[in-house]
Coordinates of C-alpha atoms and ligand atoms in Angstrom, one line a residue:
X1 CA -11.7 0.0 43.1
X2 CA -10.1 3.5 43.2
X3 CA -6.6 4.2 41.2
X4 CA -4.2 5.3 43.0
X5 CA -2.7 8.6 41.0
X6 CA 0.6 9.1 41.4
X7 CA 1.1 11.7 38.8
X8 CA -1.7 13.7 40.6
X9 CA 0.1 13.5 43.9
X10 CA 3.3 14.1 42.6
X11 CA 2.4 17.3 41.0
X12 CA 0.7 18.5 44.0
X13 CA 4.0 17.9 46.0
X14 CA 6.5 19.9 44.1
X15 CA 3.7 22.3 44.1
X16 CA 4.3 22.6 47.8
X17 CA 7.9 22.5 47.3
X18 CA 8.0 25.1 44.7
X19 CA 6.8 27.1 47.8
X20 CA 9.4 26.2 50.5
X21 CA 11.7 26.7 47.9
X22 CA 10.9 30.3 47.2
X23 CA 10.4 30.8 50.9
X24 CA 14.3 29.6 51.5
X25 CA 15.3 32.1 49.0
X26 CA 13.5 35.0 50.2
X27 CA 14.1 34.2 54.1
X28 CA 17.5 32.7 54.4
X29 CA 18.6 33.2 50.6
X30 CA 19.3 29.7 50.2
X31 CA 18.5 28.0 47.4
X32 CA 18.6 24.1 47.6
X33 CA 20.9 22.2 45.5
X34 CA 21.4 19.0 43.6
X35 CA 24.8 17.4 42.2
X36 CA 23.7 14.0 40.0
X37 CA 26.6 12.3 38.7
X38 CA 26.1 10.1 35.4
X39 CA 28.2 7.6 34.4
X40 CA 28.2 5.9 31.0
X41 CA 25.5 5.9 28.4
X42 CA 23.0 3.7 29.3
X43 CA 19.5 4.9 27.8
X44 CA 17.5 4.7 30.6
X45 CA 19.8 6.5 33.1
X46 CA 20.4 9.2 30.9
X47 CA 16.2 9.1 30.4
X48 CA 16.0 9.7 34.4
X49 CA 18.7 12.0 35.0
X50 CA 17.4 14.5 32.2
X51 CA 13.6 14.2 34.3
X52 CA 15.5 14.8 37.5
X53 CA 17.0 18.0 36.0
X54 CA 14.1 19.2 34.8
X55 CA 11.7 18.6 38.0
X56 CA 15.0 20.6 39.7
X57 CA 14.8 23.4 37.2
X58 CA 10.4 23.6 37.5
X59 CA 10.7 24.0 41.1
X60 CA 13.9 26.9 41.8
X61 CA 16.7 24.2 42.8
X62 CA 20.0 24.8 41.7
X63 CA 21.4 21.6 40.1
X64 CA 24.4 20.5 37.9
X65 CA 24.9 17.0 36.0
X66 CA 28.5 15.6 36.1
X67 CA 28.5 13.4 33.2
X68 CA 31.7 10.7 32.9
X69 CA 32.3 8.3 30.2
X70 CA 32.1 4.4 31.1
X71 CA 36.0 4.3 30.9
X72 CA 36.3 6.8 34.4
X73 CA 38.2 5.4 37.1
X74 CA 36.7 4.7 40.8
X75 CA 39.3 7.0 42.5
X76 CA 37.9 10.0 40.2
X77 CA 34.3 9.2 41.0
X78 CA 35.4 9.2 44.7
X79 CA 37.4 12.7 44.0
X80 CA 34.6 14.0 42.4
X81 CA 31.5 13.1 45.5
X82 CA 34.0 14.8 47.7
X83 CA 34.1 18.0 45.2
X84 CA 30.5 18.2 45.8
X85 CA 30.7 17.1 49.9
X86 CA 32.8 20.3 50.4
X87 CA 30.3 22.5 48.1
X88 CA 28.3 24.6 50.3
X89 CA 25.9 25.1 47.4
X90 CA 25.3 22.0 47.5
X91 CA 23.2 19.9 49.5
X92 CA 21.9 16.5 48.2
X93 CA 24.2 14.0 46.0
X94 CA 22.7 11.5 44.0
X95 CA 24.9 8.7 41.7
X96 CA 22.7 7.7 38.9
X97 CA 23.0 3.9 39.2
X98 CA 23.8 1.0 38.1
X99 CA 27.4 1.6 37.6
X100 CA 29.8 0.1 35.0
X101 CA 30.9 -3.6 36.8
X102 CA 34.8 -2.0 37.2
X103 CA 33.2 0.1 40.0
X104 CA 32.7 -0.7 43.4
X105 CA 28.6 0.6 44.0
X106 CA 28.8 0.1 47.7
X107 CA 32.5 2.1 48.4
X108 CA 30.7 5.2 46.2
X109 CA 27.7 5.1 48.1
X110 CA 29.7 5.2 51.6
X111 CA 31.8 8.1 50.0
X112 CA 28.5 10.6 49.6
X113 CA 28.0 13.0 53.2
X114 CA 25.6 11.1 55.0
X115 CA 23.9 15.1 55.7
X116 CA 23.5 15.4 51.6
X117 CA 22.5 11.3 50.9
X118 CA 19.3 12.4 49.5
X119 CA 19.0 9.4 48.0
X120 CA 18.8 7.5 51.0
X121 CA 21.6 4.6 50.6
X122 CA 24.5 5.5 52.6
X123 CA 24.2 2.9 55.5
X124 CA 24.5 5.7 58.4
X125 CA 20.9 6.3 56.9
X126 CA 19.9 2.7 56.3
X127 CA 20.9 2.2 60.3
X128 CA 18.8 5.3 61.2
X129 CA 15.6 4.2 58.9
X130 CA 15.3 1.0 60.5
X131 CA 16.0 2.3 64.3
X132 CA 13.3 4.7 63.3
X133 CA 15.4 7.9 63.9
X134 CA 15.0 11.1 61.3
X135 CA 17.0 9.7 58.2
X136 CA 17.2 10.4 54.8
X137 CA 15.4 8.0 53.2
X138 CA 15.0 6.0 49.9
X139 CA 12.8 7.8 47.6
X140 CA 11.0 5.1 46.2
X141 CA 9.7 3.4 49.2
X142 CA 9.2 7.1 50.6
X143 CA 6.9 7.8 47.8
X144 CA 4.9 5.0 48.0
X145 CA 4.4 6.1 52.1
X146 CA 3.3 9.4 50.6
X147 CA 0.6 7.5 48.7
X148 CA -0.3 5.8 51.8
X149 CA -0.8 9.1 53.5
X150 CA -2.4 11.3 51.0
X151 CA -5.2 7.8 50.7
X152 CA -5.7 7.6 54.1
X153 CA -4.6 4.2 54.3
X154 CA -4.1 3.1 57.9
X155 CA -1.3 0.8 58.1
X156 CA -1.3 0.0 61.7
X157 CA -1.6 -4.0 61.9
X158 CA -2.1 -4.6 58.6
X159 CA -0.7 -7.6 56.6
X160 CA 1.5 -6.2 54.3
X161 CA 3.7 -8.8 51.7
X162 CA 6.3 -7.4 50.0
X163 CA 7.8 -8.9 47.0
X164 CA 11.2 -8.2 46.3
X165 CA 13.6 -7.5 49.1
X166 CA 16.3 -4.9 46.8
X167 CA 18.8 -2.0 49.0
X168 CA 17.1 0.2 47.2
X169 CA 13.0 -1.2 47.2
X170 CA 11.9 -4.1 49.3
X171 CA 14.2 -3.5 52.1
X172 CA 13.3 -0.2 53.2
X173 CA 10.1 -0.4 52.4
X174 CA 10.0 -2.9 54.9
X175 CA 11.7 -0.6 57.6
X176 CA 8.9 2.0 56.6
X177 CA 6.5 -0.3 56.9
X178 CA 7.4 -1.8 60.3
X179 CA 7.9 1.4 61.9
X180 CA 4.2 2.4 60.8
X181 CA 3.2 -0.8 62.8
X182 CA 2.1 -3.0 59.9
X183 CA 3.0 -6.8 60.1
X184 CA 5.4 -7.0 57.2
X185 CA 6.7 -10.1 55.1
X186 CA 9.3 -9.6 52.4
X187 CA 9.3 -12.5 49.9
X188 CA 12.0 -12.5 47.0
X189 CA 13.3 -14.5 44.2
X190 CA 14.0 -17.5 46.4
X191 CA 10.9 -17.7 48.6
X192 CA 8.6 -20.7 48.0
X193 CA 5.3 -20.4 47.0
X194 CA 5.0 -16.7 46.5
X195 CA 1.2 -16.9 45.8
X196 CA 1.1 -18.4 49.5
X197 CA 2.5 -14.7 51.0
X198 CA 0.4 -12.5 48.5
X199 CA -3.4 -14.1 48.9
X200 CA -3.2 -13.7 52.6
X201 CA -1.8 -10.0 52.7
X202 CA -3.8 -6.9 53.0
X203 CA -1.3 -4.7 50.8
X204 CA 1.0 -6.3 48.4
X205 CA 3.6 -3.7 47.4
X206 CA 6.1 -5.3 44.2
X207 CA 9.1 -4.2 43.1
X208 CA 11.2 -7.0 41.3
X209 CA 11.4 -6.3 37.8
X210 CA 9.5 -9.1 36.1
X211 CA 7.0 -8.0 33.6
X212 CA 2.9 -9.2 35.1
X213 CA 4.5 -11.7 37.7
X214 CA 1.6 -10.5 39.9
X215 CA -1.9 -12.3 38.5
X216 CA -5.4 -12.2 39.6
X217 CA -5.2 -15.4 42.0
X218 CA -2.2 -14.7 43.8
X219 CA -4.4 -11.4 45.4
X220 CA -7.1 -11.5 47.9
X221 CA -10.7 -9.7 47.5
X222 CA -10.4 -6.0 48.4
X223 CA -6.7 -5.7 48.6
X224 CA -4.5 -2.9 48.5
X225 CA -1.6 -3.0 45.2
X226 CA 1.4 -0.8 44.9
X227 CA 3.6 -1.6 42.0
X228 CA 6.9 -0.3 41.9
X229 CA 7.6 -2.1 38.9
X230 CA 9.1 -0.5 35.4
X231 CA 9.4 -2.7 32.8
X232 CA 9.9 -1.6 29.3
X233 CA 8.5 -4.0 26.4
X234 CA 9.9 -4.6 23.1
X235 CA 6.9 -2.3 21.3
X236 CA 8.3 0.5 23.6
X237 CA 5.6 0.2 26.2
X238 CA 5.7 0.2 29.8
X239 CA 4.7 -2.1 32.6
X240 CA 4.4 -3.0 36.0
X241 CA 4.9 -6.0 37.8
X242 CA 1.2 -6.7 38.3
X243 CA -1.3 -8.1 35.4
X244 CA -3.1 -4.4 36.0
X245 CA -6.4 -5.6 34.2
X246 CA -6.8 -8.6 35.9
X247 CA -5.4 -8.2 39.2
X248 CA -8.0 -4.2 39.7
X249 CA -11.2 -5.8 39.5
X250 CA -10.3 -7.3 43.1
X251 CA -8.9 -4.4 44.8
X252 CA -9.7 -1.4 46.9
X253 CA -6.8 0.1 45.7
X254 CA -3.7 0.0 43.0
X255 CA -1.1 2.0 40.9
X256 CA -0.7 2.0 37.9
X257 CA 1.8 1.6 35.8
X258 CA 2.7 4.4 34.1
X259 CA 1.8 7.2 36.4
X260 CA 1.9 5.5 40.1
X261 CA 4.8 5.0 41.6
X262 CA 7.7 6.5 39.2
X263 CA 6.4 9.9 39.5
X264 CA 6.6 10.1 43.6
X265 CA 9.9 8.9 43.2
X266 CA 11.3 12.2 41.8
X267 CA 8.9 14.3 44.1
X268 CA 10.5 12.1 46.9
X269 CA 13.8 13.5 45.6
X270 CA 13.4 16.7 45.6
X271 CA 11.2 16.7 48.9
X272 CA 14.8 15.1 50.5
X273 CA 16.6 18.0 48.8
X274 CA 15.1 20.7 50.7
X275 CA 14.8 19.0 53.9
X276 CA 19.0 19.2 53.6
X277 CA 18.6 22.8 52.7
X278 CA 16.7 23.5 55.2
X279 CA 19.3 21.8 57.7
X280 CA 21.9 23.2 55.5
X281 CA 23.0 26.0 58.9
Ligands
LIG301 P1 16.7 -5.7 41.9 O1 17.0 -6.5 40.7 O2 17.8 -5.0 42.6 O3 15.9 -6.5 42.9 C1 14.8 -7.3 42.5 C2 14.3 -8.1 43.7 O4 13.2 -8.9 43.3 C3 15.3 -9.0 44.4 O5 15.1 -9.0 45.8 C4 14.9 -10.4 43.9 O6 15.1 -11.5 44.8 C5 13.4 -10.2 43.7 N1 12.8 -11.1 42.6 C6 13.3 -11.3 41.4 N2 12.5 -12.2 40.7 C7 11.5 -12.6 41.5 C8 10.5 -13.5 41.4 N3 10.2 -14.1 40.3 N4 9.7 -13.6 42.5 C9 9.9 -12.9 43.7 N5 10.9 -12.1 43.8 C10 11.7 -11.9 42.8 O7 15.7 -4.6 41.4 P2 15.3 -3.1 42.0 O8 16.3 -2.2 41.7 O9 14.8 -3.3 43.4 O10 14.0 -2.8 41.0 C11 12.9 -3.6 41.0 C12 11.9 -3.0 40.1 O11 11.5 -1.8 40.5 C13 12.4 -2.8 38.6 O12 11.4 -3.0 37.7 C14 12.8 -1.3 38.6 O13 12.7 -0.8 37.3 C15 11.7 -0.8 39.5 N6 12.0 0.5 40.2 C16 11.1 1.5 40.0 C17 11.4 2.7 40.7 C18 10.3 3.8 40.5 O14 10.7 4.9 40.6 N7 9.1 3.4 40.3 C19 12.5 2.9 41.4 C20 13.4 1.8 41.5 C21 13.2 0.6 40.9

């Protein structure tokens, strides 16, 4: 059983982009930037945007946080993504997210240029993931690709199950996944029989949100784990969506949870970021 380290891999990426960066400055004196716009107070948004803002700062980008209180309307929101749409120092746009309820998710997504959607969920990108054309895509699923790659882990005809079929997880994960050949199965909170989709798959990749739902019998022998899955416990600890001690006695490969998957998912960020810069002329 190896463990798949996501921390490792994610360090070693903004490495790399530490270096396009400083070579954008010094070739075509651009220097790539990200707008994040925070709404509210909610703990754990506030938590990510500050890491997003410093993994910005570590590797050269340019980057400003546009905090609004819960109270802000949806035309302001809107007037403020198309501040940053016209802002030629800027190229990617990210809305932290969830969003209060009085706000309509999907009409601010579809507000964000497409050509600085670095977060992947404007649906001109959606429509371009899954007819396999250069998109931007989600950075979550894209990280977990990266882990894919970096592990050597052919994906070409494997069984892959994915549980949880999210906008912003399951689903284009399995447009990734089916464009790398794999024969993918998305299960979610209304499939029957889960454990009957998970024992027969090759790779089992979870993101649903519910603390250990993955256990030991639900996974075949020498199986590959990827869990996307944060869940934070009332002592303050984190976990996964897969019973971790259990489950990695039976596989060739897994994440863990801290330090798998979260970690890519910045990296994947800022790895977006300057591919707009780079496109920015
Ligand atoms: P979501 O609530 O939008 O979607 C959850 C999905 O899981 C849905 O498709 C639902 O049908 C399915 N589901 C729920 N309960 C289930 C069950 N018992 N069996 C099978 N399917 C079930 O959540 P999301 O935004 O996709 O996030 C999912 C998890 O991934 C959360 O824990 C979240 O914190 C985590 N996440 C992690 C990262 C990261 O960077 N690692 C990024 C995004 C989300």
């Amino acid at each position: 059983m190896q463990v798949i380290d996501g921390k490792a891999l994610s360090k070693k990426v903004q490495t790399t982009i530490a270096t396009q960066v400083e070579q954008l400055k010094q070739e075509k004196n651009i220097v790539p930037g990200l707008a994040v716009i925070l709404i509210g107070d909610d703990p754990a948004s506030h938590a990510y945007v500050k890491m997003k803002a410093k993994a910005c700062e570590k590797v050269g980008f340019y980057s400003i946080t546009h905090s609004m209180p819960d109270s802000i309307s949806q035309d302001e929101i809107i007037a403020t993504i198309e501040m940053m749409n016209a802002n030629p120092r800027i190229d990617g746009i990210l809305v932290q997210l969830p969003l209060p309820s009085h706000i309509d998710t999907d009409k601010i997504l579809e507000v964000i240029d497409p050509s600085k959607d670095v977060d992947g969920f404007h649906a001109y990108n959606v429509g371009r993931l899954v007819t396999n054309l250069d998109a931007f895509v989600a950075c979550t699923p894209l990280g977990v690709m990266k882990m894919f790659e970096e592990y050597e882990i052919d994906l070409k005809g494997k069984d892959v199950c994915i549980v949880g079929a999210s906008n912003i997880v399951g689903k284009p994960m399995s447009a990734l996944l089916l464009n790398a050949h794999a024969t993918v199965t998305v299960t979610h909170i209304h499939t029957k029989d889960l454990a009957s989709h998970t024992i027969r798959a090759d790779i089992v990749v979870v993101g649903v949100g519910v603390p250990l739902l993955i256990k030991a019998d639900m996974i075949k022998e020498g199986a590959i784990v990827i869990d996307i899955g944060i869940n934070r416990m009332e002592d303050g600890s984190l976990v996964g969506d897969v019973d971790f001690a259990n489950v990695s006695p039976k596989c060739a490969y897994i994440t863990p949870v801290p330090g798998g998957v979260g970690p890519m998912t910045i990296a994947m960020l800022l790895s977006n970021t300057v591919k707009s810069a780079k496109e920015r002329i």
